[in-house]
Amino acid sequence: MAGAVPSQSPLRADARRNSQQIRSAAIGAFQGEGLTVPLEEVAKAAGVSKATIFNRFGGRIGLIEAVIEEVVASELFAVIDRARTVDDDGERIAYYLTAIRDLQYRQPAFNDVLLQTYPHSQQLMEICRVGSEANEELIAAARTSGALRPEFTADDLHALVLDNALALKHGKRPSRDDYDRRTMYLLDGIRGPSSASGGH
């Protein structure tokens, strides 16, 4: 019996090591290619079999939920929190929209979240809920102050963000300079007469 414990400990250590390798590989793959990246690529990067991913995480949804905090949620929530600290309504919207579009450009996984590519993931749907509430809150404040055009709504912002997600996921990726220039065009188009950032 004394030999039983040593023989089991390496297995537990291997399982922990495999899980960490899979997590690290998944974070890199999801950030680089989005949540739809083939699991075979994740397994290869982790040095394990695809079956091991299913054994450890139950499949794609379980793996996504295990790492989505590091991949998307923490950065998105930081953007929302930072936006709420900006006093000027026009500057707040400019920061928020610019930061969201930046996140869309840099993190393909964020676009998969926005498009609700995996609606069975409770964590992904919760991220969408938090984002939608932030959109409504920030747009309402900016409209009230005149920092946005009065007819511009949270639904309009949602549609613009989703259109951008679809374009980045399925269309030709623009250069960063072109992308940032178009962000400025978008901001100019939605600013209201009282926006502190709207002058030229």
PDB file of N, CA, C and O in Angstrom, residues 5-41:
ATOM      1  N   VAL A   5       0.542   5.635  -3.184  1.00  0.00           N
ATOM      2  CA  VAL A   5       0.446   7.085  -3.226  1.00  0.00           C
ATOM      3  C   VAL A   5       1.418   7.695  -4.232  1.00  0.00           C
ATOM      4  O   VAL A   5       1.027   8.488  -5.072  1.00  0.00           O
ATOM      5  N   PRO A   6       2.710   7.307  -4.210  1.00  0.00           N
ATOM      6  CA  PRO A   6       3.626   7.860  -5.219  1.00  0.00           C
ATOM      7  C   PRO A   6       3.189   7.586  -6.644  1.00  0.00           C
ATOM      8  O   PRO A   6       3.401   8.399  -7.537  1.00  0.00           O
ATOM      9  N   SER A   7       2.569   6.435  -6.894  1.00  0.00           N
ATOM     10  CA  SER A   7       2.177   6.117  -8.267  1.00  0.00           C
ATOM     11  C   SER A   7       1.024   6.989  -8.730  1.00  0.00           C
ATOM     12  O   SER A   7       0.864   7.224  -9.916  1.00  0.00           O
ATOM     13  N   GLN A   8       0.195   7.507  -7.797  1.00  0.00           N
ATOM     14  CA  GLN A   8      -0.940   8.345  -8.192  1.00  0.00           C
ATOM     15  C   GLN A   8      -0.554   9.815  -8.325  1.00  0.00           C
ATOM     16  O   GLN A   8      -1.076  10.527  -9.156  1.00  0.00           O
ATOM     17  N   SER A   9       0.377  10.285  -7.521  1.00  0.00           N
ATOM     18  CA  SER A   9       0.729  11.697  -7.525  1.00  0.00           C
ATOM     19  C   SER A   9       1.196  12.199  -8.886  1.00  0.00           C
ATOM     20  O   SER A   9       0.771  13.267  -9.323  1.00  0.00           O
ATOM     21  N   PRO A  10       2.063  11.458  -9.601  1.00  0.00           N
ATOM     22  CA  PRO A  10       2.464  11.940 -10.927  1.00  0.00           C
ATOM     23  C   PRO A  10       1.301  12.113 -11.887  1.00  0.00           C
ATOM     24  O   PRO A  10       1.293  13.003 -12.716  1.00  0.00           O
ATOM     25  N   LEU A  11       0.290  11.250 -11.759  1.00  0.00           N
ATOM     26  CA  LEU A  11      -0.878  11.384 -12.619  1.00  0.00           C
ATOM     27  C   LEU A  11      -1.595  12.693 -12.349  1.00  0.00           C
ATOM     28  O   LEU A  11      -2.006  13.399 -13.257  1.00  0.00           O
ATOM     29  N   ARG A  12      -1.755  13.020 -11.073  1.00  0.00           N
ATOM     30  CA  ARG A  12      -2.414  14.278 -10.752  1.00  0.00           C
ATOM     31  C   ARG A  12      -1.581  15.462 -11.234  1.00  0.00           C
ATOM     32  O   ARG A  12      -2.100  16.447 -11.715  1.00  0.00           O
ATOM     33  N   ALA A  13      -0.280  15.359 -11.084  1.00  0.00           N
ATOM     34  CA  ALA A  13       0.599  16.429 -11.562  1.00  0.00           C
ATOM     35  C   ALA A  13       0.521  16.562 -13.079  1.00  0.00           C
ATOM     36  O   ALA A  13       0.489  17.676 -13.619  1.00  0.00           O
ATOM     37  N   ASP A  14       0.478  15.437 -13.783  1.00  0.00           N
ATOM     38  CA  ASP A  14       0.345  15.465 -15.243  1.00  0.00           C
ATOM     39  C   ASP A  14      -0.968  16.132 -15.645  1.00  0.00           C
ATOM     40  O   ASP A  14      -1.016  16.905 -16.609  1.00  0.00           O
ATOM     41  N   ALA A  15      -2.037  15.791 -14.921  1.00  0.00           N
ATOM     42  CA  ALA A  15      -3.345  16.367 -15.244  1.00  0.00           C
ATOM     43  C   ALA A  15      -3.330  17.878 -15.049  1.00  0.00           C
ATOM     44  O   ALA A  15      -3.857  18.636 -15.878  1.00  0.00           O
ATOM     45  N   ARG A  16      -2.725  18.321 -13.957  1.00  0.00           N
ATOM     46  CA  ARG A  16      -2.635  19.765 -13.725  1.00  0.00           C
ATOM     47  C   ARG A  16      -1.793  20.436 -14.804  1.00  0.00           C
ATOM     48  O   ARG A  16      -2.147  21.513 -15.299  1.00  0.00           O
ATOM     49  N   ARG A  17      -0.685  19.815 -15.161  1.00  0.00           N
ATOM     50  CA  ARG A  17       0.189  20.383 -16.179  1.00  0.00           C
ATOM     51  C   ARG A  17      -0.521  20.439 -17.526  1.00  0.00           C
ATOM     52  O   ARG A  17      -0.445  21.440 -18.240  1.00  0.00           O
ATOM     53  N   ASN A  18      -1.224  19.366 -17.869  1.00  0.00           N
ATOM     54  CA  ASN A  18      -1.971  19.349 -19.125  1.00  0.00           C
ATOM     55  C   ASN A  18      -3.023  20.460 -19.157  1.00  0.00           C
ATOM     56  O   ASN A  18      -3.192  21.155 -20.161  1.00  0.00           O
ATOM     57  N   SER A  19      -3.737  20.619 -18.047  1.00  0.00           N
ATOM     58  CA  SER A  19      -4.780  21.641 -17.988  1.00  0.00           C
ATOM     59  C   SER A  19      -4.190  23.032 -18.166  1.00  0.00           C
ATOM     60  O   SER A  19      -4.747  23.868 -18.890  1.00  0.00           O
ATOM     61  N   GLN A  20      -3.064  23.292 -17.526  1.00  0.00           N
ATOM     62  CA  GLN A  20      -2.439  24.605 -17.653  1.00  0.00           C
ATOM     63  C   GLN A  20      -1.909  24.833 -19.062  1.00  0.00           C
ATOM     64  O   GLN A  20      -2.022  25.940 -19.617  1.00  0.00           O
ATOM     65  N   GLN A  21      -1.347  23.802 -19.659  1.00  0.00           N
ATOM     66  CA  GLN A  21      -0.856  23.926 -21.032  1.00  0.00           C
ATOM     67  C   GLN A  21      -2.012  24.191 -21.993  1.00  0.00           C
ATOM     68  O   GLN A  21      -1.881  24.997 -22.929  1.00  0.00           O
ATOM     69  N   ILE A  22      -3.127  23.520 -21.771  1.00  0.00           N
ATOM     70  CA  ILE A  22      -4.301  23.732 -22.624  1.00  0.00           C
ATOM     71  C   ILE A  22      -4.835  25.153 -22.444  1.00  0.00           C
ATOM     72  O   ILE A  22      -5.163  25.830 -23.417  1.00  0.00           O
ATOM     73  N   ARG A  23      -4.906  25.608 -21.212  1.00  0.00           N
ATOM     74  CA  ARG A  23      -5.382  26.979 -20.950  1.00  0.00           C
ATOM     75  C   ARG A  23      -4.491  27.995 -21.657  1.00  0.00           C
ATOM     76  O   ARG A  23      -4.985  28.916 -22.327  1.00  0.00           O
ATOM     77  N   SER A  24      -3.194  27.847 -21.501  1.00  0.00           N
ATOM     78  CA  SER A  24      -2.264  28.792 -22.121  1.00  0.00           C
ATOM     79  C   SER A  24      -2.386  28.774 -23.638  1.00  0.00           C
ATOM     80  O   SER A  24      -2.392  29.828 -24.298  1.00  0.00           O
ATOM     81  N   ALA A  25      -2.493  27.571 -24.202  1.00  0.00           N
ATOM     82  CA  ALA A  25      -2.629  27.450 -25.650  1.00  0.00           C
ATOM     83  C   ALA A  25      -3.946  28.048 -26.127  1.00  0.00           C
ATOM     84  O   ALA A  25      -4.004  28.695 -27.175  1.00  0.00           O
ATOM     85  N   ALA A  26      -4.999  27.830 -25.372  1.00  0.00           N
ATOM     86  CA  ALA A  26      -6.313  28.354 -25.748  1.00  0.00           C
ATOM     87  C   ALA A  26      -6.326  29.878 -25.710  1.00  0.00           C
ATOM     88  O   ALA A  26      -6.875  30.527 -26.609  1.00  0.00           O
ATOM     89  N   ILE A  27      -5.728  30.465 -24.679  1.00  0.00           N
ATOM     90  CA  ILE A  27      -5.675  31.928 -24.594  1.00  0.00           C
ATOM     91  C   ILE A  27      -4.966  32.503 -25.816  1.00  0.00           C
ATOM     92  O   ILE A  27      -5.453  33.441 -26.461  1.00  0.00           O
ATOM     93  N   GLY A  28      -3.828  31.930 -26.173  1.00  0.00           N
ATOM     94  CA  GLY A  28      -3.097  32.411 -27.337  1.00  0.00           C
ATOM     95  C   GLY A  28      -3.866  32.237 -28.629  1.00  0.00           C
ATOM     96  O   GLY A  28      -3.915  33.139 -29.470  1.00  0.00           O
ATOM     97  N   ALA A  29      -4.494  31.080 -28.784  1.00  0.00           N
ATOM     98  CA  ALA A  29      -5.236  30.798 -30.016  1.00  0.00           C
ATOM     99  C   ALA A  29      -6.486  31.666 -30.128  1.00  0.00           C
ATOM    100  O   ALA A  29      -6.777  32.220 -31.203  1.00  0.00           O
ATOM    101  N   PHE A  30      -7.231  31.800 -29.039  1.00  0.00           N
ATOM    102  CA  PHE A  30      -8.460  32.594 -29.062  1.00  0.00           C
ATOM    103  C   PHE A  30      -8.144  34.070 -29.306  1.00  0.00           C
ATOM    104  O   PHE A  30      -8.850  34.752 -30.049  1.00  0.00           O
ATOM    105  N   GLN A  31      -7.092  34.576 -28.670  1.00  0.00           N
ATOM    106  CA  GLN A  31      -6.728  35.973 -28.876  1.00  0.00           C
ATOM    107  C   GLN A  31      -6.241  36.217 -30.303  1.00  0.00           C
ATOM    108  O   GLN A  31      -6.482  37.281 -30.870  1.00  0.00           O
ATOM    109  N   GLY A  32      -5.576  35.229 -30.871  1.00  0.00           N
ATOM    110  CA  GLY A  32      -5.032  35.411 -32.209  1.00  0.00           C
ATOM    111  C   GLY A  32      -6.016  35.157 -33.322  1.00  0.00           C
ATOM    112  O   GLY A  32      -5.984  35.853 -34.347  1.00  0.00           O
ATOM    113  N   GLU A  33      -6.912  34.179 -33.131  1.00  0.00           N
ATOM    114  CA  GLU A  33      -7.774  33.752 -34.232  1.00  0.00           C
ATOM    115  C   GLU A  33      -9.261  33.770 -33.903  1.00  0.00           C
ATOM    116  O   GLU A  33     -10.090  33.551 -34.788  1.00  0.00           O
ATOM    117  N   GLY A  34      -9.608  33.999 -32.657  1.00  0.00           N
ATOM    118  CA  GLY A  34     -11.017  34.005 -32.286  1.00  0.00           C
ATOM    119  C   GLY A  34     -11.445  32.695 -31.656  1.00  0.00           C
ATOM    120  O   GLY A  34     -10.696  31.711 -31.637  1.00  0.00           O
ATOM    121  N   LEU A  35     -12.664  32.676 -31.158  1.00  0.00           N
ATOM    122  CA  LEU A  35     -13.159  31.523 -30.414  1.00  0.00           C
ATOM    123  C   LEU A  35     -13.480  30.328 -31.298  1.00  0.00           C
ATOM    124  O   LEU A  35     -13.684  29.229 -30.796  1.00  0.00           O
ATOM    125  N   THR A  36     -13.523  30.529 -32.608  1.00  0.00           N
ATOM    126  CA  THR A  36     -13.868  29.438 -33.524  1.00  0.00           C
ATOM    127  C   THR A  36     -12.645  28.673 -34.016  1.00  0.00           C
ATOM    128  O   THR A  36     -12.771  27.790 -34.862  1.00  0.00           O
ATOM    129  N   VAL A  37     -11.473  28.991 -33.515  1.00  0.00           N
ATOM    130  CA  VAL A  37     -10.256  28.308 -33.938  1.00  0.00           C
ATOM    131  C   VAL A  37     -10.412  26.794 -33.727  1.00  0.00           C
ATOM    132  O   VAL A  37     -10.990  26.363 -32.727  1.00  0.00           O
ATOM    133  N   PRO A  38      -9.983  25.978 -34.663  1.00  0.00           N
ATOM    134  CA  PRO A  38     -10.128  24.532 -34.486  1.00  0.00           C
ATOM    135  C   PRO A  38      -9.443  24.055 -33.202  1.00  0.00           C
ATOM    136  O   PRO A  38      -8.326  24.478 -32.880  1.00  0.00           O
ATOM    137  N   LEU A  39     -10.113  23.170 -32.487  1.00  0.00           N
ATOM    138  CA  LEU A  39      -9.535  22.650 -31.249  1.00  0.00           C
ATOM    139  C   LEU A  39      -8.270  21.849 -31.520  1.00  0.00           C
ATOM    140  O   LEU A  39      -7.422  21.710 -30.631  1.00  0.00           O
ATOM    141  N   GLU A  40      -8.145  21.335 -32.726  1.00  0.00           N
ATOM    142  CA  GLU A  40      -6.912  20.623 -33.078  1.00  0.00           C
ATOM    143  C   GLU A  40      -5.700  21.545 -32.960  1.00  0.00           C
ATOM    144  O   GLU A  40      -4.617  21.111 -32.551  1.00  0.00           O
ATOM    145  N   GLU A  41      -5.877  22.812 -33.308  1.00  0.00           N
ATOM    146  CA  GLU A  41      -4.774  23.767 -33.200  1.00  0.00           C
ATOM    147  C   GLU A  41      -4.415  24.018 -31.741  1.00  0.00           C
ATOM    148  O   GLU A  41      -3.240  24.151 -31.390  1.00  0.00           O
TER     149      GLU A  41
END
